PDB file of C-alpha atoms and ligand atoms in Angstrom:
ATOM      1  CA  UNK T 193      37.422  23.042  22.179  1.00  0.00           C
ATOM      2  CA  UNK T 194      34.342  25.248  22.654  1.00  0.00           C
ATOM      3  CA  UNK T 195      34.987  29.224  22.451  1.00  0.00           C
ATOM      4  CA  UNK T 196      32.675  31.507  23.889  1.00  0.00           C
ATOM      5  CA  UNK T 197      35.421  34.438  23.435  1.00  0.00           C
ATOM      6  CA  UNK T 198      33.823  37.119  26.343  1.00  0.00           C
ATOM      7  CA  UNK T 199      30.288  36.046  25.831  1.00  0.00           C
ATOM      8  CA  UNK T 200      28.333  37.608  28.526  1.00  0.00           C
ATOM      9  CA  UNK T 201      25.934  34.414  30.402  1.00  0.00           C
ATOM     10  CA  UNK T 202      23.976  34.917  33.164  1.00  0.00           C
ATOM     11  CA  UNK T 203      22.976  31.164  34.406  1.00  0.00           C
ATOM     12  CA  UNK T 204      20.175  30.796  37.001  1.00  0.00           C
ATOM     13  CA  UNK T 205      20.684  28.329  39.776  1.00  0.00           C
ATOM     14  CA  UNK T 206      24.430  28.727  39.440  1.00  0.00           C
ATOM     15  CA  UNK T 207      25.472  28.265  43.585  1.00  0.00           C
ATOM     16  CA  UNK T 208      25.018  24.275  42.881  1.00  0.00           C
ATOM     17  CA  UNK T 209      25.118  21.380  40.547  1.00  0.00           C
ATOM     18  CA  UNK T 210      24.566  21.326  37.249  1.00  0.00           C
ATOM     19  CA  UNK T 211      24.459  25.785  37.723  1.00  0.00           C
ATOM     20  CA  UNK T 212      27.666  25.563  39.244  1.00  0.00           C
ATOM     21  CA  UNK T 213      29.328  23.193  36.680  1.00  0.00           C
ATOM     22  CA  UNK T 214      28.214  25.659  33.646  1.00  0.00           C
ATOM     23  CA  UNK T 215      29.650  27.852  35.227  1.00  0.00           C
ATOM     24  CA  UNK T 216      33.072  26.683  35.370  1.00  0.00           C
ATOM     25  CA  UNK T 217      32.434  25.292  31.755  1.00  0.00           C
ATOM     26  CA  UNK T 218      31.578  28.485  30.273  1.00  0.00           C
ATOM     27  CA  UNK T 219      34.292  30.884  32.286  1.00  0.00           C
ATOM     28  CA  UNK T 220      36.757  27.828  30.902  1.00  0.00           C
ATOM     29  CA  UNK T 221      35.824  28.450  27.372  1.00  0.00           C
ATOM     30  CA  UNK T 222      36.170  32.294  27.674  1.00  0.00           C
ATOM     31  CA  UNK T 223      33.179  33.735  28.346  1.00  0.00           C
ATOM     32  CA  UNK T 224      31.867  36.198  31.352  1.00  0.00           C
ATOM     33  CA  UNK T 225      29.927  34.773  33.755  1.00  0.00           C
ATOM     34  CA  UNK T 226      26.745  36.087  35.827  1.00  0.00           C
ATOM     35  CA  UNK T 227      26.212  33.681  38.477  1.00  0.00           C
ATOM     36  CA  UNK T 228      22.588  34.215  40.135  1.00  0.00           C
ATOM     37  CA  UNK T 229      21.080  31.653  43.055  1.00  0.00           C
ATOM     38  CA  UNK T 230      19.013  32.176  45.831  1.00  0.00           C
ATOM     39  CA  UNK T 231      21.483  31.044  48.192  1.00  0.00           C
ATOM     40  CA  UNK T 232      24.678  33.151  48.832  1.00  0.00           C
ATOM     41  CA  UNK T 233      26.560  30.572  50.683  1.00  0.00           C
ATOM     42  CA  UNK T 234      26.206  28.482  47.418  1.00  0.00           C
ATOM     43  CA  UNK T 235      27.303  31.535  45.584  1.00  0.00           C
ATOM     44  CA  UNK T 236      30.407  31.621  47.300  1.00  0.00           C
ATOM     45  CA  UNK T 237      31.263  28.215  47.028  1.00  0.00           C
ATOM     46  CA  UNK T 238      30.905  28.919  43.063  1.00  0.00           C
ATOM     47  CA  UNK T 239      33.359  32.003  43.478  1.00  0.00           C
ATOM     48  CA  UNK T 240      35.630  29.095  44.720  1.00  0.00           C
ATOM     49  CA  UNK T 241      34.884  26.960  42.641  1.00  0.00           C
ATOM     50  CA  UNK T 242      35.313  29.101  39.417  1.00  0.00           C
ATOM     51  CA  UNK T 243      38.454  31.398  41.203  1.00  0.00           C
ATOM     52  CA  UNK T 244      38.366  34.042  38.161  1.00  0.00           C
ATOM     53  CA  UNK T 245      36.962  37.320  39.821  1.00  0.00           C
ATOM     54  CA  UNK T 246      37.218  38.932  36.489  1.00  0.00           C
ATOM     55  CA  UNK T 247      35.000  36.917  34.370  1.00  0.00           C
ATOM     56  CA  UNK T 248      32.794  35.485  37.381  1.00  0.00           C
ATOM     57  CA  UNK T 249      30.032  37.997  39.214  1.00  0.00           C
ATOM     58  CA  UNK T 250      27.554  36.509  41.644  1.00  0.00           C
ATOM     59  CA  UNK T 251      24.092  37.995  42.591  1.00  0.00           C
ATOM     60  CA  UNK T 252      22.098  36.978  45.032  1.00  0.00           C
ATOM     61  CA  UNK T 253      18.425  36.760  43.204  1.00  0.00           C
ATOM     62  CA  UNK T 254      15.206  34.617  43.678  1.00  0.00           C
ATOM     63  CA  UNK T 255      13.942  34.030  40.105  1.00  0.00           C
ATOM     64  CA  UNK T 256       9.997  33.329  41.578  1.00  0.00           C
ATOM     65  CA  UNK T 257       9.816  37.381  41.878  1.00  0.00           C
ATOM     66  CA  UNK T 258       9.547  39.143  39.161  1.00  0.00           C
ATOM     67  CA  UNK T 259      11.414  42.388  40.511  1.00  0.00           C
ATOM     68  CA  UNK T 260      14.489  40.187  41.050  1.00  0.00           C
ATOM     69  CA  UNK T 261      14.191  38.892  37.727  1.00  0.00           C
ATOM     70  CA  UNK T 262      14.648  42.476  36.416  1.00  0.00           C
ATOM     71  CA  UNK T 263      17.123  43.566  39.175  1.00  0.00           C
ATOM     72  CA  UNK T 264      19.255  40.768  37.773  1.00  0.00           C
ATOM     73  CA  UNK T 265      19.074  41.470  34.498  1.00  0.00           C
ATOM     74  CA  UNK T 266      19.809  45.104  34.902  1.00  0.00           C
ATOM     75  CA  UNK T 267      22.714  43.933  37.011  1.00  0.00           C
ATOM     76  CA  UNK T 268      24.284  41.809  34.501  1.00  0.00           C
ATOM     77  CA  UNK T 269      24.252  43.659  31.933  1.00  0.00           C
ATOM     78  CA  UNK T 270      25.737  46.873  34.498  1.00  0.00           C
ATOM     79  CA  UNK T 271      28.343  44.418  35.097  1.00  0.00           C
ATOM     80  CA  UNK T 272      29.315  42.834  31.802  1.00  0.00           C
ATOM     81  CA  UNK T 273      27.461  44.614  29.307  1.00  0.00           C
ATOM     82  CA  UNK T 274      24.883  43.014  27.152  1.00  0.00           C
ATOM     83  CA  UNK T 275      23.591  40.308  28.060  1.00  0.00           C
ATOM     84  CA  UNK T 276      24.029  37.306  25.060  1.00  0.00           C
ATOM     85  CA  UNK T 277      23.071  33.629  27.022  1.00  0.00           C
ATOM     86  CA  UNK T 278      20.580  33.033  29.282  1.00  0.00           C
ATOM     87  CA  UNK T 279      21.114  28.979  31.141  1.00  0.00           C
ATOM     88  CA  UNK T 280      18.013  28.850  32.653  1.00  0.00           C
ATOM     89  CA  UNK T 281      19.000  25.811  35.251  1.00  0.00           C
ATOM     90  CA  UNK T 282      16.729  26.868  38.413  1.00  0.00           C
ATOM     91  CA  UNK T 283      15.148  23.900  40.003  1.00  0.00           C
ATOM     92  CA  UNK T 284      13.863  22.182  42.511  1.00  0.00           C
ATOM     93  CA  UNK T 285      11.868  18.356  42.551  1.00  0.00           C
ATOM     94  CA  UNK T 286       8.713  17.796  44.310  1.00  0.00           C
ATOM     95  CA  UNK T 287       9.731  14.681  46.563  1.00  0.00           C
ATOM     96  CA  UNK T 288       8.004  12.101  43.457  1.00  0.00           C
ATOM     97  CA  UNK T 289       4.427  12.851  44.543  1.00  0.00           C
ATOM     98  CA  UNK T 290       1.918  11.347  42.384  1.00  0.00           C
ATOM     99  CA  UNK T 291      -1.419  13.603  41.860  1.00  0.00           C
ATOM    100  CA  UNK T 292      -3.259  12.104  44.586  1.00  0.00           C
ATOM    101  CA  UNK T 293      -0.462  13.158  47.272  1.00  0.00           C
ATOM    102  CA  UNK T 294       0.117  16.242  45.159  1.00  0.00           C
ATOM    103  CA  UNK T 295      -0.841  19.761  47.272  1.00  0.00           C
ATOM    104  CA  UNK T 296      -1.840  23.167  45.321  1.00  0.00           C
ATOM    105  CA  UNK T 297       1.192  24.755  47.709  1.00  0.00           C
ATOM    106  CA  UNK T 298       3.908  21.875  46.240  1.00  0.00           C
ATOM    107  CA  UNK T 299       2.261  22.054  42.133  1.00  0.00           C
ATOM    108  CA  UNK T 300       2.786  26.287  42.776  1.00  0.00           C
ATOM    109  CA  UNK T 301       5.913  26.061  43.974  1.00  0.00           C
ATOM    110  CA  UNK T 302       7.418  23.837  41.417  1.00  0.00           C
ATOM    111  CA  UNK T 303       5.351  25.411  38.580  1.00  0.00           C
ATOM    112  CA  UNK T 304       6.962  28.757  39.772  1.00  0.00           C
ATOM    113  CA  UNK T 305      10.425  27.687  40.278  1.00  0.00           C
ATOM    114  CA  UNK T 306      10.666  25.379  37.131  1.00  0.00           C
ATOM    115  CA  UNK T 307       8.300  26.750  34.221  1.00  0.00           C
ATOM    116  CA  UNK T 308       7.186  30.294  35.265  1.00  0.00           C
ATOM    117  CA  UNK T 309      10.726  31.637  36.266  1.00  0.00           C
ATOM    118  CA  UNK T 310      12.653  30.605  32.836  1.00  0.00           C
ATOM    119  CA  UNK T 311       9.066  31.968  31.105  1.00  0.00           C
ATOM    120  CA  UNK T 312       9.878  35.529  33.020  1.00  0.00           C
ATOM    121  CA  UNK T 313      13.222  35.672  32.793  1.00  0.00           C
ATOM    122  CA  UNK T 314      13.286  34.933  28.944  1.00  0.00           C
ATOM    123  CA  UNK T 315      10.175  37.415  28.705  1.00  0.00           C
ATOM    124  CA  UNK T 316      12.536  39.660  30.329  1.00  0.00           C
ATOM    125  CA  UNK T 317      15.340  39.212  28.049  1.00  0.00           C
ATOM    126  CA  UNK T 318      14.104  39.184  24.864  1.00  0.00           C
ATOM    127  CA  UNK T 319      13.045  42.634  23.735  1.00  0.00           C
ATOM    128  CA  UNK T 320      17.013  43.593  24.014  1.00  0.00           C
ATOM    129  CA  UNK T 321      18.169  40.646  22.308  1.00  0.00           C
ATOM    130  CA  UNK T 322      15.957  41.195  19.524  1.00  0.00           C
ATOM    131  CA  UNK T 323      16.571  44.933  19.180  1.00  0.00           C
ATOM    132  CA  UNK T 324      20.433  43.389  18.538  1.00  0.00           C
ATOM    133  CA  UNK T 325      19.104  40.546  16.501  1.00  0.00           C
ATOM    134  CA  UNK T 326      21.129  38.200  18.796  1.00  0.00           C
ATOM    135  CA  UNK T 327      20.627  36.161  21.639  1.00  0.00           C
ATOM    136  CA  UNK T 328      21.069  32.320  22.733  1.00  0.00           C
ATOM    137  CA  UNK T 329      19.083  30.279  25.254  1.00  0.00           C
ATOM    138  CA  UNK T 330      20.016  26.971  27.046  1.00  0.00           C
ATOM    139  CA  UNK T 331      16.929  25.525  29.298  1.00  0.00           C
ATOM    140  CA  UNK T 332      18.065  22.787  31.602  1.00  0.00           C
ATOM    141  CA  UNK T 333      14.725  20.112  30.761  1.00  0.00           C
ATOM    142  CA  UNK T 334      15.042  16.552  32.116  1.00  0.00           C
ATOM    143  CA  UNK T 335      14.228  13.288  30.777  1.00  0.00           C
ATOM    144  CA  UNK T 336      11.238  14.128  32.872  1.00  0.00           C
ATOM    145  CA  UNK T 337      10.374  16.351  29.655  1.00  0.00           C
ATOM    146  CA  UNK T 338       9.216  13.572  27.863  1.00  0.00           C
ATOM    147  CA  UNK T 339       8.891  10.523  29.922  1.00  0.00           C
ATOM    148  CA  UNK T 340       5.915   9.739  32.511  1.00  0.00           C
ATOM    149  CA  UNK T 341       8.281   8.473  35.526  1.00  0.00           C
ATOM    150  CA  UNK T 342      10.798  10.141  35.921  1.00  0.00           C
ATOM    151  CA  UNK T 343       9.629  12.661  38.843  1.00  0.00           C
ATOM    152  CA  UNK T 344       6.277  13.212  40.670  1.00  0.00           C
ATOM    153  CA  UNK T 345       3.312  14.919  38.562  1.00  0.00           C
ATOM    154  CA  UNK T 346       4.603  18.389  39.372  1.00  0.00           C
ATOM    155  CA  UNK T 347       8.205  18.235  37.972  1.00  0.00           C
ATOM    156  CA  UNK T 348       7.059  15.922  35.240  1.00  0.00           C
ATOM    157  CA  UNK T 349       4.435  18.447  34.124  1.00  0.00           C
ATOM    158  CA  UNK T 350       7.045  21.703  34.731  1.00  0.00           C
ATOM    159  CA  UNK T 351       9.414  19.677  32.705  1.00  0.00           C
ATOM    160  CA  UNK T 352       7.164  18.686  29.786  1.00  0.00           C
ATOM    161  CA  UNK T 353       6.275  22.744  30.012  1.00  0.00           C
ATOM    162  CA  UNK T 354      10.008  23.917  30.092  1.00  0.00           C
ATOM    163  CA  UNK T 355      10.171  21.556  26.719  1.00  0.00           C
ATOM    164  CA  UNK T 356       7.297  23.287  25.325  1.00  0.00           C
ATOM    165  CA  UNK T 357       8.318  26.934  26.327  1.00  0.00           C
ATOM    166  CA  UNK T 358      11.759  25.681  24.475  1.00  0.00           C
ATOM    167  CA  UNK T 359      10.355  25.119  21.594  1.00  0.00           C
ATOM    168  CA  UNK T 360       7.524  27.945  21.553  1.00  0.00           C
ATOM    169  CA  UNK T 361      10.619  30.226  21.946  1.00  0.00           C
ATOM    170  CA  UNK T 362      12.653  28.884  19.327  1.00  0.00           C
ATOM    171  CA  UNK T 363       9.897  29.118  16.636  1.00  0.00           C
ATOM    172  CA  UNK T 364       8.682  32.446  17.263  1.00  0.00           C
ATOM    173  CA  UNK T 365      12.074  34.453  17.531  1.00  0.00           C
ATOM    174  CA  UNK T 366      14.391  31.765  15.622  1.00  0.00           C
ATOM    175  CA  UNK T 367      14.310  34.309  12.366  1.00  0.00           C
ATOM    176  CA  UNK T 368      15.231  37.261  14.264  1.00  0.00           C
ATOM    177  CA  UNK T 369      18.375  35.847  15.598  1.00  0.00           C
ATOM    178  CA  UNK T 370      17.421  33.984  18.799  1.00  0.00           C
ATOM    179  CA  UNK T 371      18.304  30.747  19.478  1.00  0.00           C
ATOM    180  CA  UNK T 372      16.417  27.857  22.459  1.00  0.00           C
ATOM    181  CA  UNK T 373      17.764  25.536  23.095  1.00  0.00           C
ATOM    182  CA  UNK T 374      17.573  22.580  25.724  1.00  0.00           C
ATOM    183  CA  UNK T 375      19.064  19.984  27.588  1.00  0.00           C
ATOM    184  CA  UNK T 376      18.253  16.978  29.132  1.00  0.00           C
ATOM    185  CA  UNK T 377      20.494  15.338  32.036  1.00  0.00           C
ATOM    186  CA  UNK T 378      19.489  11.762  33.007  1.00  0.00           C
ATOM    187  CA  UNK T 379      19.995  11.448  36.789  1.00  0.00           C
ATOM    188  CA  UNK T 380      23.456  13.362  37.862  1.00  0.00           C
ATOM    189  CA  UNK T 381      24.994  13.758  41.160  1.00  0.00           C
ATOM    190  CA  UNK T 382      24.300  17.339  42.622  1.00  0.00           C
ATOM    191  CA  UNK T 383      22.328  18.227  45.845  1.00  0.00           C
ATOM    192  CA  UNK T 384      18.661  17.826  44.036  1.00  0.00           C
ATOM    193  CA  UNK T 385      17.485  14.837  45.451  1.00  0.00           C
ATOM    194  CA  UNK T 386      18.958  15.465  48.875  1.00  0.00           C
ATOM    195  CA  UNK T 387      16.563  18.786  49.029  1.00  0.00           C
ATOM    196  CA  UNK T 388      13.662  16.804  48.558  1.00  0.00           C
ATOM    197  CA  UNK T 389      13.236  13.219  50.309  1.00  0.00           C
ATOM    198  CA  UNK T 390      10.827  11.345  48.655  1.00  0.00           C
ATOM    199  CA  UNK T 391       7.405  10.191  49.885  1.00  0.00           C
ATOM    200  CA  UNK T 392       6.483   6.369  50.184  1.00  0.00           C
ATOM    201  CA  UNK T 393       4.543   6.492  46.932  1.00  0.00           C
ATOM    202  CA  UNK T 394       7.487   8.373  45.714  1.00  0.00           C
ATOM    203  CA  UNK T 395       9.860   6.077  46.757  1.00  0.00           C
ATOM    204  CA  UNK T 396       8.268   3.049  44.641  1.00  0.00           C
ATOM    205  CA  UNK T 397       8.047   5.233  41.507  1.00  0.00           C
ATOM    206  CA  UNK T 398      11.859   6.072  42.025  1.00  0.00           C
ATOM    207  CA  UNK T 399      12.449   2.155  42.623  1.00  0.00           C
ATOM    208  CA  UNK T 400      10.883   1.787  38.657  1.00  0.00           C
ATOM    209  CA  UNK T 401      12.654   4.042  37.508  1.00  0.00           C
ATOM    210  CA  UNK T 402      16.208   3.293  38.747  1.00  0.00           C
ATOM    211  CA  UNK T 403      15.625  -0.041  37.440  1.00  0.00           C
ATOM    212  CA  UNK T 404      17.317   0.628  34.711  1.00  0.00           C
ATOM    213  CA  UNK T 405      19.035   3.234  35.428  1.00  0.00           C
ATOM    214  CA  UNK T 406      22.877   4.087  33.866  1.00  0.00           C
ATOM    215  CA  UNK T 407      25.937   5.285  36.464  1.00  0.00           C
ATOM    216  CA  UNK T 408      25.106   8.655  37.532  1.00  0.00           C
ATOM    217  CA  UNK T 409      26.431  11.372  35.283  1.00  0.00           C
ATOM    218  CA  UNK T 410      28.730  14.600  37.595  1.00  0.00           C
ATOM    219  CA  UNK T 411      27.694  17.834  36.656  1.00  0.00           C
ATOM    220  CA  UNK T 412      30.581  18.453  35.045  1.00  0.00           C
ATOM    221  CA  UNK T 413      29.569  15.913  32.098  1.00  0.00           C
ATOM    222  CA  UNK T 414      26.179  18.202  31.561  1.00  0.00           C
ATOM    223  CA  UNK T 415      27.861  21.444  31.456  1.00  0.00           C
ATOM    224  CA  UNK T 416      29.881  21.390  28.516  1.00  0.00           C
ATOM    225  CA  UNK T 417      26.853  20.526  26.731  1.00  0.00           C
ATOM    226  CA  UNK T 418      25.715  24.037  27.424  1.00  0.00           C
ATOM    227  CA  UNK T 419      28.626  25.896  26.617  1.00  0.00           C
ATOM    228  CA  UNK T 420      28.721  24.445  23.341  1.00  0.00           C
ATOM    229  CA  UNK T 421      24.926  25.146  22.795  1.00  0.00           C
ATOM    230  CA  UNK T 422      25.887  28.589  23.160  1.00  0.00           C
ATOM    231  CA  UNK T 423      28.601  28.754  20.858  1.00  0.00           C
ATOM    232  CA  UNK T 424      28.703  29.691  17.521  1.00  0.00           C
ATOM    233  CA  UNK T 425      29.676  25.677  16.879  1.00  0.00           C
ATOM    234  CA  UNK T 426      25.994  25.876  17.352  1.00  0.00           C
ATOM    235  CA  UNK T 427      24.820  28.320  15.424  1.00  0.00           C
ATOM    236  CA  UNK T 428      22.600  25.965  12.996  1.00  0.00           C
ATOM    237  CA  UNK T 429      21.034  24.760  16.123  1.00  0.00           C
ATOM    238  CA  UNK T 430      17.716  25.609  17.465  1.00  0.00           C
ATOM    239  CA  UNK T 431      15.017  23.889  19.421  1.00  0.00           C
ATOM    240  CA  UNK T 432      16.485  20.771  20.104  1.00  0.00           C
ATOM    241  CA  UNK T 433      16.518  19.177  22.909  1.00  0.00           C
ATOM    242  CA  UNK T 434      20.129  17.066  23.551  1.00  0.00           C
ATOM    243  CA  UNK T 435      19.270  14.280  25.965  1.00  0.00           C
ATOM    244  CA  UNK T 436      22.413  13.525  28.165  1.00  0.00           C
ATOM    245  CA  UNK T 437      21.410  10.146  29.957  1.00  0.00           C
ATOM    246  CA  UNK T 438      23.715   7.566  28.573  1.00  0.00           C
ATOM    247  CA  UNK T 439      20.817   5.671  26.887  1.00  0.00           C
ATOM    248  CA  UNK T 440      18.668   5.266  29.892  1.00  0.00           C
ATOM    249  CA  UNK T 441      15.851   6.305  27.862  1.00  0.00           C
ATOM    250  CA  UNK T 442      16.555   4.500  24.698  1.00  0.00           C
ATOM    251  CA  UNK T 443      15.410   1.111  26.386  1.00  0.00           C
TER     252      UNK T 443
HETATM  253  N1  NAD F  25      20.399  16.333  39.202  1.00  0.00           N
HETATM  254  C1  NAD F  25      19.696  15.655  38.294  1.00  0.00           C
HETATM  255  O1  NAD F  25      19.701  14.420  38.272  1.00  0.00           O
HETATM  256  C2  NAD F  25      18.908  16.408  37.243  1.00  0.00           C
HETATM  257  C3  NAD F  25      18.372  15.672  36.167  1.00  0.00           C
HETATM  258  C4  NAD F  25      17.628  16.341  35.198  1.00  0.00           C
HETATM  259  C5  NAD F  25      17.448  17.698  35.284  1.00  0.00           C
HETATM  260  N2  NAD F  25      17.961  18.394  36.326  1.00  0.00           N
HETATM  261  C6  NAD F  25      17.726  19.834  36.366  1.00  0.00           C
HETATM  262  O2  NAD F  25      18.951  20.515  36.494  1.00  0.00           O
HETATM  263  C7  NAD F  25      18.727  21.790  37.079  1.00  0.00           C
HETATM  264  C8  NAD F  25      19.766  22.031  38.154  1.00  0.00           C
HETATM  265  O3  NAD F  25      19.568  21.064  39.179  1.00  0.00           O
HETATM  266  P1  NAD F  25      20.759  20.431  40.050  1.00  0.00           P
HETATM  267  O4  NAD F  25      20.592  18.980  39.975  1.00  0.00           O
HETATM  268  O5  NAD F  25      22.050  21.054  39.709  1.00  0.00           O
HETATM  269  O6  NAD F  25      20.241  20.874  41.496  1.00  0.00           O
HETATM  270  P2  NAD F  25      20.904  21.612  42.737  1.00  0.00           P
HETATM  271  O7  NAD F  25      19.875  21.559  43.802  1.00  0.00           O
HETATM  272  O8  NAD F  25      22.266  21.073  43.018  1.00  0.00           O
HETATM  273  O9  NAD F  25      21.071  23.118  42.205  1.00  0.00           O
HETATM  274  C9  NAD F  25      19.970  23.940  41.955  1.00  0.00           C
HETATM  275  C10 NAD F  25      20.330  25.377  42.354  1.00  0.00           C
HETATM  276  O10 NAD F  25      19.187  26.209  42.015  1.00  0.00           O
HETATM  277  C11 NAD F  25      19.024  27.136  43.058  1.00  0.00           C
HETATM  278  N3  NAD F  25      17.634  27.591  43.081  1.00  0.00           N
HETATM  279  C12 NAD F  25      16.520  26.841  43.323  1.00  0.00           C
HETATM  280  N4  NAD F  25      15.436  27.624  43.321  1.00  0.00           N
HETATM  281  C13 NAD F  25      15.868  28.885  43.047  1.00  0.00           C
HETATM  282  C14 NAD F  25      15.210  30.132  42.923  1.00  0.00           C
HETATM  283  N5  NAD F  25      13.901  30.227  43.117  1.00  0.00           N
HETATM  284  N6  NAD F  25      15.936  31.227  42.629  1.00  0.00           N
HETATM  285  C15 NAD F  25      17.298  31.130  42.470  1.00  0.00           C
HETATM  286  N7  NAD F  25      17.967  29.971  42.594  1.00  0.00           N
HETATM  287  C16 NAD F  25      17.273  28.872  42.885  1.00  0.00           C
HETATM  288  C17 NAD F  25      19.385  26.376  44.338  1.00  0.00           C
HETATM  289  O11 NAD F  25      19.707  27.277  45.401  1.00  0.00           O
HETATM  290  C18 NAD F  25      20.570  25.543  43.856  1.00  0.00           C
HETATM  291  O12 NAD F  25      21.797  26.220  44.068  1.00  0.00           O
HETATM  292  C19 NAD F  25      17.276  21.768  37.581  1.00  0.00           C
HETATM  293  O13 NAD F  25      16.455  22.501  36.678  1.00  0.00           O
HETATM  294  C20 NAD F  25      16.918  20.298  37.555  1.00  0.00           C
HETATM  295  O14 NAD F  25      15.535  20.083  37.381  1.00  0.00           O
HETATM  296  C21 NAD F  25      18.700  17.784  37.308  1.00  0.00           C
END
C-alpha cells in the first residue's frame, strides 16, 4: 500500500481522466490534494468524485498563463502549506495531424499546453523546494515520448519535449533533493480523444497504430503509478520514465 501520509500535491489537469484518477489515488493514500483544471464543471465532478473536502481543494486555473501558474501556486500552498508534488498531467492532442496539415495556431497551442506549462509551473516551483531541499515531480509523458506514431507531429514533439524536460530536471536538481519523474500511459479511456476528432490523414495514422494495440487501460490503472512515484517507496527513483501500456510498445 502506497503512503503519502499528508503530502501536499497539486496535480494539473485534475477535472478529468488520468488528473482526476490521481487524484482519488493520492487523497486514498493520505495525502492533500490541490486539484487545478481549466474547467470548473470538471472540477466539481472531481469534488464528487474524490468526496473528502478536507484533503481535496479545487482551483480553477489555466496553466498557458503564467499569472495563473503563480496564483495557483500561492493558493496551494495558502491552502495546504508547502507545496511537496507537482503531477503535471495537463493535456490536450492535436487531432493526429501530420506536419503538412499541421497549423502554427494548433503546434502553439499544444506546445503551450503540453511542454511550456509543466516547464513554468516546475520553474515556478522549484526555488521553494530547493530552499527545503525537498520536492517530487510526476510528468504525465506518453508512449508518444518516444515513439514516431503515436499522435500527430505536435503531441509527438511536446511529448518527446516533456521526456526531455523530465530528465533535464532530474539531473540538474536530483542532488539537492528533487526528484522527476515520468509516466507513460499507452492509450486509456478518458475524454482525450473525444476533444479532438481526428483528421483523415489522422485517422490512417491512428488505424497503424491501433493495429496492435492492447485493451484500453481506465485511468484508474495510471494513477497509482503516480502516487507511488511520489512516495518515499520511491525515493531511489529519479528520471525514469515507467511506461504503462501493457507491452504495446515492446512489439
Ligand atoms: N488518454 C490517453 O490515452 C493518454 C495516453 C498517454 C498520455 N496521456 C496524457 O495524460 C494526460 C491527461 O490526459 P487525459 O487522457 O486524462 O485527458 P482528459 O482530456 O480526460 O483530461 C485532461 C484535463 O486537462 C485539463 N486541461 C487541458 N488544458 C488545460 C489547461 N490549459 N489548463 C488547465 N487544465 C487543462 C482539461 O480541462 C481536462 O480536465 C495528458 O497529458 C495526456 O497527454 C493520455
Amino acid at each position: 500500500m502506497t503512503t503519502l501520509d499528508g503530502r501536499v500535491t497539486l496535480i494539473t489537469g485534475a477535472g478529468s481522466g488520468i488528473g482526476r484518477a490521481m487524484a482519488e489515488a493520492f487523497v486514498a493514500a493520505g495525502a492533500r490534494v490541490f486539484a487545478v483544471d481549466r474547467s470548473a464543471d470538471a472540477l466539481a465532478g472531481t469534488t464528487e468524485a474524490v468526496r473528502a473536502p478536507e484533503s481535496l481543494a479545487t482551483h480553477l486555473a489555466d496553466v498557458t498563463e503564467q499569472p495563473a501558474v503563480d496564483g495557483m501556486l500561492a493558493a496551494a500552498e495558502q491552502r495546504f502549506g508547502p507545496i511537496e508534488v507537482i503531477c503535471n498531467n495537463a493535456g490536450i492532442l492535436d487531432r493526429m495531424m501530420p506536419l503538412d496539415e499541421t497549423t502554427d495556431e494548433m503546434w502553439e497551442r499544444v506546445m503551450q499546453i503540453n511542454l511550456t506549462s509543466p516547464m513554468r509551473v516546475t520553474r515556478a516551483a522549484l526555488p521553494k523546494m530547493l530552499e527545503r531541499g525537498a520536492g517530487c515531480f510526476i510528468n504525465t509523458c506518453s508512449i508518444a515520448s518516444f515513439q514516431g506514431g503515436r499522435g500527430g507531429v505536435s503531441y509527438t514533439v511536446s511529448k518527446h519535449g516533456m521526456l526531455g524536460l523530465t530528465r533535464a530536471v532530474a539531473t540538474s536538481y536530483g542532488e539537492r533533493g528533487i526528484r522527476c519523474n515520468a509516466i507513460a500511459p499507452g492509450s486509456v479511456k478518458t475524454n482525450i480523444a473525444a476533444r479532438a476528432e481526428p483528421s483523415a490523414a489522422g485517422r490512417e495514422l491512428r488505424k497503424k497504430g491501433l493495429a496492435t494495440r492492447p485493451p484500453q487501460a481506465d485511468a484508474a490503472d495510471i494513477a497509482p503509478i503516480a502516487a507511488f512515484l511520489a512516495s518515499d517507496a520511491a525515493r531511489y527513483i529519479n528520471g525514469a520514465l515507467v511506461v504503462a501500456d501493457a507491452g504495446w510498445t515492446i512489439y
